[in-house]
């Protein structure tokens, strides 16, 4: 018996009028499931790669030396100063991550003045970067008693806090000196040398 869609040109019978075999439908459900799984895996892999790229970019942009120094609860916040003078925020023991530029310059200018054998230029140069007491102590040193050695490189920070710093200067004869500095907002570099001693 023909159905409503069967017509003279539509036959479902086999050759020679035999009934047609019932065909099996294609297994679409497993194929769709596999396709969805592959799509999900591709999305996860792409998202993971994008996340790693973002993480790597974040690490490259991160500053490894930035540290936060806790401040007392009753402290008044201060704006950072663009000058080379230190802006102390804490006690004498508050350390800083790197030496202030002013301390570096004061230490290195002191070394140049300290080894200068010309008394006329030596004393004025020392007065710019050393405390008056230290200038009185070493300013009029006999040039014959000054070390013949010359500075080797720049003075390097050994210990630096918000109010004090210690530098070491190597000399061409293999010896070294220690230079102590104190913060002084009225000084040209914001720091003054207050001691110089041979390194033990």
PDB file of C-alpha atoms in Angstrom:
ATOM      1  CA  UNK A   1       0.000   0.000   0.000  1.00  0.00           C
ATOM      2  CA  UNK A   2       1.371   3.343  -1.034  1.00  0.00           C
ATOM      3  CA  UNK A   3       1.504   6.247   1.363  1.00  0.00           C
ATOM      4  CA  UNK A   4       0.456   9.806   0.604  1.00  0.00           C
ATOM      5  CA  UNK A   5       3.898  10.685  -0.702  1.00  0.00           C
ATOM      6  CA  UNK A   6       4.133   7.663  -2.911  1.00  0.00           C
ATOM      7  CA  UNK A   7       3.308   8.335  -6.506  1.00  0.00           C
ATOM      8  CA  UNK A   8       3.766   6.650  -9.751  1.00  0.00           C
ATOM      9  CA  UNK A   9       7.399   7.742  -9.935  1.00  0.00           C
ATOM     10  CA  UNK A  10       8.248   7.021  -6.343  1.00  0.00           C
ATOM     11  CA  UNK A  11       9.008   3.427  -5.682  1.00  0.00           C
ATOM     12  CA  UNK A  12      10.611   2.003  -2.649  1.00  0.00           C
ATOM     13  CA  UNK A  13      10.638  -1.506  -3.827  1.00  0.00           C
ATOM     14  CA  UNK A  14      13.684  -3.354  -4.819  1.00  0.00           C
ATOM     15  CA  UNK A  15      14.355  -4.694  -8.252  1.00  0.00           C
ATOM     16  CA  UNK A  16      11.834  -7.090  -9.618  1.00  0.00           C
ATOM     17  CA  UNK A  17       9.176  -5.765  -7.259  1.00  0.00           C
ATOM     18  CA  UNK A  18      10.802  -7.194  -4.143  1.00  0.00           C
ATOM     19  CA  UNK A  19      10.358  -5.193  -0.957  1.00  0.00           C
ATOM     20  CA  UNK A  20      13.236  -2.766  -0.231  1.00  0.00           C
ATOM     21  CA  UNK A  21      15.587  -3.455   2.664  1.00  0.00           C
ATOM     22  CA  UNK A  22      15.263  -1.137   5.586  1.00  0.00           C
ATOM     23  CA  UNK A  23      18.487   0.984   5.588  1.00  0.00           C
ATOM     24  CA  UNK A  24      20.154   2.070   8.802  1.00  0.00           C
ATOM     25  CA  UNK A  25      20.444   5.786   9.468  1.00  0.00           C
ATOM     26  CA  UNK A  26      23.951   7.235   9.786  1.00  0.00           C
ATOM     27  CA  UNK A  27      25.203   7.365  13.392  1.00  0.00           C
ATOM     28  CA  UNK A  28      24.940  11.176  13.737  1.00  0.00           C
ATOM     29  CA  UNK A  29      24.866  11.290  17.520  1.00  0.00           C
ATOM     30  CA  UNK A  30      28.402   9.886  18.043  1.00  0.00           C
ATOM     31  CA  UNK A  31      29.778  12.060  15.228  1.00  0.00           C
ATOM     32  CA  UNK A  32      28.255  15.210  16.740  1.00  0.00           C
ATOM     33  CA  UNK A  33      29.578  14.245  20.172  1.00  0.00           C
ATOM     34  CA  UNK A  34      33.131  13.781  18.840  1.00  0.00           C
ATOM     35  CA  UNK A  35      32.942  17.095  16.932  1.00  0.00           C
ATOM     36  CA  UNK A  36      31.794  18.947  20.063  1.00  0.00           C
ATOM     37  CA  UNK A  37      34.593  17.402  22.119  1.00  0.00           C
ATOM     38  CA  UNK A  38      37.212  18.393  19.528  1.00  0.00           C
ATOM     39  CA  UNK A  39      35.836  21.937  19.435  1.00  0.00           C
ATOM     40  CA  UNK A  40      35.906  22.172  23.251  1.00  0.00           C
ATOM     41  CA  UNK A  41      39.523  20.912  23.369  1.00  0.00           C
ATOM     42  CA  UNK A  42      40.556  23.453  20.715  1.00  0.00           C
ATOM     43  CA  UNK A  43      38.949  26.299  22.690  1.00  0.00           C
ATOM     44  CA  UNK A  44      40.674  25.223  25.924  1.00  0.00           C
ATOM     45  CA  UNK A  45      44.069  24.955  24.191  1.00  0.00           C
ATOM     46  CA  UNK A  46      43.722  28.381  22.556  1.00  0.00           C
ATOM     47  CA  UNK A  47      42.563  29.971  25.813  1.00  0.00           C
ATOM     48  CA  UNK A  48      45.511  28.397  27.652  1.00  0.00           C
ATOM     49  CA  UNK A  49      47.996  29.765  25.115  1.00  0.00           C
ATOM     50  CA  UNK A  50      46.458  33.232  25.333  1.00  0.00           C
ATOM     51  CA  UNK A  51      46.629  33.071  29.140  1.00  0.00           C
ATOM     52  CA  UNK A  52      50.307  32.079  29.039  1.00  0.00           C
ATOM     53  CA  UNK A  53      51.051  34.957  26.673  1.00  0.00           C
ATOM     54  CA  UNK A  54      49.263  37.410  28.977  1.00  0.00           C
ATOM     55  CA  UNK A  55      51.100  35.986  32.012  1.00  0.00           C
ATOM     56  CA  UNK A  56      54.470  36.234  30.260  1.00  0.00           C
ATOM     57  CA  UNK A  57      53.730  39.810  29.224  1.00  0.00           C
ATOM     58  CA  UNK A  58      52.715  40.619  32.796  1.00  0.00           C
ATOM     59  CA  UNK A  59      55.958  39.170  34.148  1.00  0.00           C
ATOM     60  CA  UNK A  60      57.996  41.125  31.616  1.00  0.00           C
ATOM     61  CA  UNK A  61      56.291  44.361  32.639  1.00  0.00           C
ATOM     62  CA  UNK A  62      56.518  43.680  36.379  1.00  0.00           C
ATOM     63  CA  UNK A  63      59.208  45.519  38.320  1.00  0.00           C
ATOM     64  CA  UNK A  64      61.157  43.022  40.456  1.00  0.00           C
ATOM     65  CA  UNK A  65      62.578  45.684  42.753  1.00  0.00           C
ATOM     66  CA  UNK A  66      59.408  47.463  43.720  1.00  0.00           C
ATOM     67  CA  UNK A  67      58.702  46.974  47.419  1.00  0.00           C
ATOM     68  CA  UNK A  68      56.216  48.718  49.627  1.00  0.00           C
ATOM     69  CA  UNK A  69      57.453  50.139  52.915  1.00  0.00           C
ATOM     70  CA  UNK A  70      54.741  50.166  55.562  1.00  0.00           C
ATOM     71  CA  UNK A  71      54.183  53.560  57.129  1.00  0.00           C
ATOM     72  CA  UNK A  72      52.946  54.299  60.632  1.00  0.00           C
ATOM     73  CA  UNK A  73      49.184  54.694  61.001  1.00  0.00           C
ATOM     74  CA  UNK A  74      49.488  58.292  62.199  1.00  0.00           C
ATOM     75  CA  UNK A  75      51.962  59.388  59.504  1.00  0.00           C
ATOM     76  CA  UNK A  76      50.974  62.155  57.128  1.00  0.00           C
ATOM     77  CA  UNK A  77      51.259  61.008  53.486  1.00  0.00           C
ATOM     78  CA  UNK A  78      53.884  62.862  51.472  1.00  0.00           C
ATOM     79  CA  UNK A  79      54.059  63.377  47.745  1.00  0.00           C
ATOM     80  CA  UNK A  80      57.218  61.992  46.126  1.00  0.00           C
ATOM     81  CA  UNK A  81      59.705  64.749  45.375  1.00  0.00           C
ATOM     82  CA  UNK A  82      61.289  64.961  41.920  1.00  0.00           C
ATOM     83  CA  UNK A  83      64.481  66.365  43.443  1.00  0.00           C
ATOM     84  CA  UNK A  84      67.532  64.319  44.337  1.00  0.00           C
ATOM     85  CA  UNK A  85      67.039  65.031  48.015  1.00  0.00           C
ATOM     86  CA  UNK A  86      65.801  62.094  50.092  1.00  0.00           C
ATOM     87  CA  UNK A  87      62.282  62.123  51.481  1.00  0.00           C
ATOM     88  CA  UNK A  88      62.641  60.102  54.708  1.00  0.00           C
ATOM     89  CA  UNK A  89      59.552  58.116  55.668  1.00  0.00           C
ATOM     90  CA  UNK A  90      60.237  56.288  58.906  1.00  0.00           C
ATOM     91  CA  UNK A  91      62.926  55.889  61.523  1.00  0.00           C
ATOM     92  CA  UNK A  92      66.671  55.949  61.154  1.00  0.00           C
ATOM     93  CA  UNK A  93      66.633  52.231  60.434  1.00  0.00           C
ATOM     94  CA  UNK A  94      64.288  52.528  57.434  1.00  0.00           C
ATOM     95  CA  UNK A  95      66.230  51.092  54.515  1.00  0.00           C
ATOM     96  CA  UNK A  96      65.705  51.970  50.881  1.00  0.00           C
ATOM     97  CA  UNK A  97      65.868  49.629  47.907  1.00  0.00           C
ATOM     98  CA  UNK A  98      68.601  51.591  46.133  1.00  0.00           C
ATOM     99  CA  UNK A  99      70.929  54.437  46.966  1.00  0.00           C
ATOM    100  CA  UNK A 100      69.526  57.907  46.265  1.00  0.00           C
ATOM    101  CA  UNK A 101      71.165  59.708  43.350  1.00  0.00           C
ATOM    102  CA  UNK A 102      72.260  62.523  45.644  1.00  0.00           C
ATOM    103  CA  UNK A 103      74.167  60.125  47.903  1.00  0.00           C
ATOM    104  CA  UNK A 104      75.961  58.613  44.888  1.00  0.00           C
ATOM    105  CA  UNK A 105      76.968  62.023  43.576  1.00  0.00           C
ATOM    106  CA  UNK A 106      78.082  63.332  46.971  1.00  0.00           C
ATOM    107  CA  UNK A 107      80.230  60.228  47.599  1.00  0.00           C
ATOM    108  CA  UNK A 108      81.911  60.370  44.191  1.00  0.00           C
ATOM    109  CA  UNK A 109      82.485  64.137  44.296  1.00  0.00           C
ATOM    110  CA  UNK A 110      84.010  63.709  47.758  1.00  0.00           C
ATOM    111  CA  UNK A 111      86.479  61.107  46.466  1.00  0.00           C
ATOM    112  CA  UNK A 112      87.603  63.465  43.682  1.00  0.00           C
ATOM    113  CA  UNK A 113      88.118  66.297  46.170  1.00  0.00           C
ATOM    114  CA  UNK A 114      89.785  64.031  48.754  1.00  0.00           C
ATOM    115  CA  UNK A 115      92.583  62.917  46.393  1.00  0.00           C
ATOM    116  CA  UNK A 116      93.089  66.433  44.947  1.00  0.00           C
ATOM    117  CA  UNK A 117      96.596  67.581  45.869  1.00  0.00           C
ATOM    118  CA  UNK A 118      95.929  71.256  45.104  1.00  0.00           C
ATOM    119  CA  UNK A 119      94.886  72.923  48.371  1.00  0.00           C
ATOM    120  CA  UNK A 120      93.203  75.833  46.554  1.00  0.00           C
ATOM    121  CA  UNK A 121      90.747  73.571  44.757  1.00  0.00           C
ATOM    122  CA  UNK A 122      90.617  70.798  47.346  1.00  0.00           C
ATOM    123  CA  UNK A 123      89.055  72.719  50.245  1.00  0.00           C
ATOM    124  CA  UNK A 124      86.252  74.414  48.233  1.00  0.00           C
ATOM    125  CA  UNK A 125      85.402  71.067  46.622  1.00  0.00           C
ATOM    126  CA  UNK A 126      85.295  69.348  50.032  1.00  0.00           C
ATOM    127  CA  UNK A 127      83.076  72.104  51.457  1.00  0.00           C
ATOM    128  CA  UNK A 128      80.393  71.284  48.857  1.00  0.00           C
ATOM    129  CA  UNK A 129      80.097  67.618  49.843  1.00  0.00           C
ATOM    130  CA  UNK A 130      81.448  67.199  53.400  1.00  0.00           C
ATOM    131  CA  UNK A 131      80.345  68.334  56.852  1.00  0.00           C
ATOM    132  CA  UNK A 132      82.184  71.383  58.270  1.00  0.00           C
ATOM    133  CA  UNK A 133      83.749  69.182  60.969  1.00  0.00           C
ATOM    134  CA  UNK A 134      85.208  66.802  58.376  1.00  0.00           C
ATOM    135  CA  UNK A 135      86.448  69.685  56.211  1.00  0.00           C
ATOM    136  CA  UNK A 136      88.234  71.122  59.280  1.00  0.00           C
ATOM    137  CA  UNK A 137      89.761  67.724  59.975  1.00  0.00           C
ATOM    138  CA  UNK A 138      91.056  66.834  56.505  1.00  0.00           C
ATOM    139  CA  UNK A 139      90.899  70.062  54.494  1.00  0.00           C
ATOM    140  CA  UNK A 140      94.411  71.247  55.286  1.00  0.00           C
ATOM    141  CA  UNK A 141      96.139  67.879  55.023  1.00  0.00           C
ATOM    142  CA  UNK A 142      99.677  68.143  53.681  1.00  0.00           C
ATOM    143  CA  UNK A 143      99.499  67.060  50.004  1.00  0.00           C
ATOM    144  CA  UNK A 144     102.527  64.817  50.637  1.00  0.00           C
ATOM    145  CA  UNK A 145     100.385  62.775  53.051  1.00  0.00           C
ATOM    146  CA  UNK A 146      97.578  62.209  50.556  1.00  0.00           C
ATOM    147  CA  UNK A 147      97.456  58.738  49.017  1.00  0.00           C
ATOM    148  CA  UNK A 148      99.236  58.397  45.696  1.00  0.00           C
ATOM    149  CA  UNK A 149      96.571  55.934  44.597  1.00  0.00           C
ATOM    150  CA  UNK A 150      93.745  57.048  42.339  1.00  0.00           C
ATOM    151  CA  UNK A 151      90.088  55.999  42.518  1.00  0.00           C
ATOM    152  CA  UNK A 152      89.254  52.825  40.622  1.00  0.00           C
ATOM    153  CA  UNK A 153      85.724  53.145  39.265  1.00  0.00           C
ATOM    154  CA  UNK A 154      82.938  54.820  41.199  1.00  0.00           C
ATOM    155  CA  UNK A 155      82.168  54.609  44.897  1.00  0.00           C
ATOM    156  CA  UNK A 156      79.713  51.776  45.551  1.00  0.00           C
ATOM    157  CA  UNK A 157      76.957  51.772  48.195  1.00  0.00           C
ATOM    158  CA  UNK A 158      77.466  49.293  51.029  1.00  0.00           C
ATOM    159  CA  UNK A 159      74.630  50.233  53.377  1.00  0.00           C
ATOM    160  CA  UNK A 160      71.931  52.828  52.718  1.00  0.00           C
ATOM    161  CA  UNK A 161      68.979  53.994  54.791  1.00  0.00           C
ATOM    162  CA  UNK A 162      66.725  57.035  54.637  1.00  0.00           C
ATOM    163  CA  UNK A 163      69.091  59.127  56.786  1.00  0.00           C
ATOM    164  CA  UNK A 164      72.561  57.593  56.435  1.00  0.00           C
ATOM    165  CA  UNK A 165      74.665  55.810  53.850  1.00  0.00           C
ATOM    166  CA  UNK A 166      78.010  54.070  53.667  1.00  0.00           C
ATOM    167  CA  UNK A 167      80.021  53.761  50.466  1.00  0.00           C
ATOM    168  CA  UNK A 168      83.236  51.984  49.578  1.00  0.00           C
ATOM    169  CA  UNK A 169      85.789  53.314  47.104  1.00  0.00           C
ATOM    170  CA  UNK A 170      88.481  51.034  45.696  1.00  0.00           C
ATOM    171  CA  UNK A 171      91.836  52.625  44.919  1.00  0.00           C
ATOM    172  CA  UNK A 172      94.393  51.819  42.238  1.00  0.00           C
ATOM    173  CA  UNK A 173      96.883  50.406  44.782  1.00  0.00           C
ATOM    174  CA  UNK A 174      94.396  47.704  45.845  1.00  0.00           C
ATOM    175  CA  UNK A 175      93.313  49.432  49.045  1.00  0.00           C
ATOM    176  CA  UNK A 176      89.862  50.858  49.736  1.00  0.00           C
ATOM    177  CA  UNK A 177      88.232  53.541  51.858  1.00  0.00           C
ATOM    178  CA  UNK A 178      84.845  53.705  53.568  1.00  0.00           C
ATOM    179  CA  UNK A 179      82.844  56.908  53.187  1.00  0.00           C
ATOM    180  CA  UNK A 180      80.026  57.707  55.625  1.00  0.00           C
ATOM    181  CA  UNK A 181      77.250  60.094  54.568  1.00  0.00           C
ATOM    182  CA  UNK A 182      74.317  61.722  56.331  1.00  0.00           C
ATOM    183  CA  UNK A 183      71.189  63.142  54.741  1.00  0.00           C
ATOM    184  CA  UNK A 184      71.123  66.952  54.760  1.00  0.00           C
ATOM    185  CA  UNK A 185      68.287  68.644  52.852  1.00  0.00           C
ATOM    186  CA  UNK A 186      70.259  71.910  52.734  1.00  0.00           C
ATOM    187  CA  UNK A 187      73.281  70.330  51.014  1.00  0.00           C
ATOM    188  CA  UNK A 188      73.725  70.590  47.255  1.00  0.00           C
ATOM    189  CA  UNK A 189      73.162  66.861  46.694  1.00  0.00           C
ATOM    190  CA  UNK A 190      70.970  66.367  49.767  1.00  0.00           C
ATOM    191  CA  UNK A 191      73.792  64.394  51.447  1.00  0.00           C
ATOM    192  CA  UNK A 192      77.100  65.259  53.156  1.00  0.00           C
ATOM    193  CA  UNK A 193      80.113  63.066  53.864  1.00  0.00           C
ATOM    194  CA  UNK A 194      80.826  62.979  57.594  1.00  0.00           C
ATOM    195  CA  UNK A 195      83.572  60.345  57.778  1.00  0.00           C
ATOM    196  CA  UNK A 196      86.293  58.698  55.718  1.00  0.00           C
ATOM    197  CA  UNK A 197      88.283  55.716  56.986  1.00  0.00           C
ATOM    198  CA  UNK A 198      90.545  53.064  55.476  1.00  0.00           C
ATOM    199  CA  UNK A 199      88.720  49.794  54.870  1.00  0.00           C
ATOM    200  CA  UNK A 200      89.959  47.202  57.332  1.00  0.00           C
TER     201      UNK A 200
END
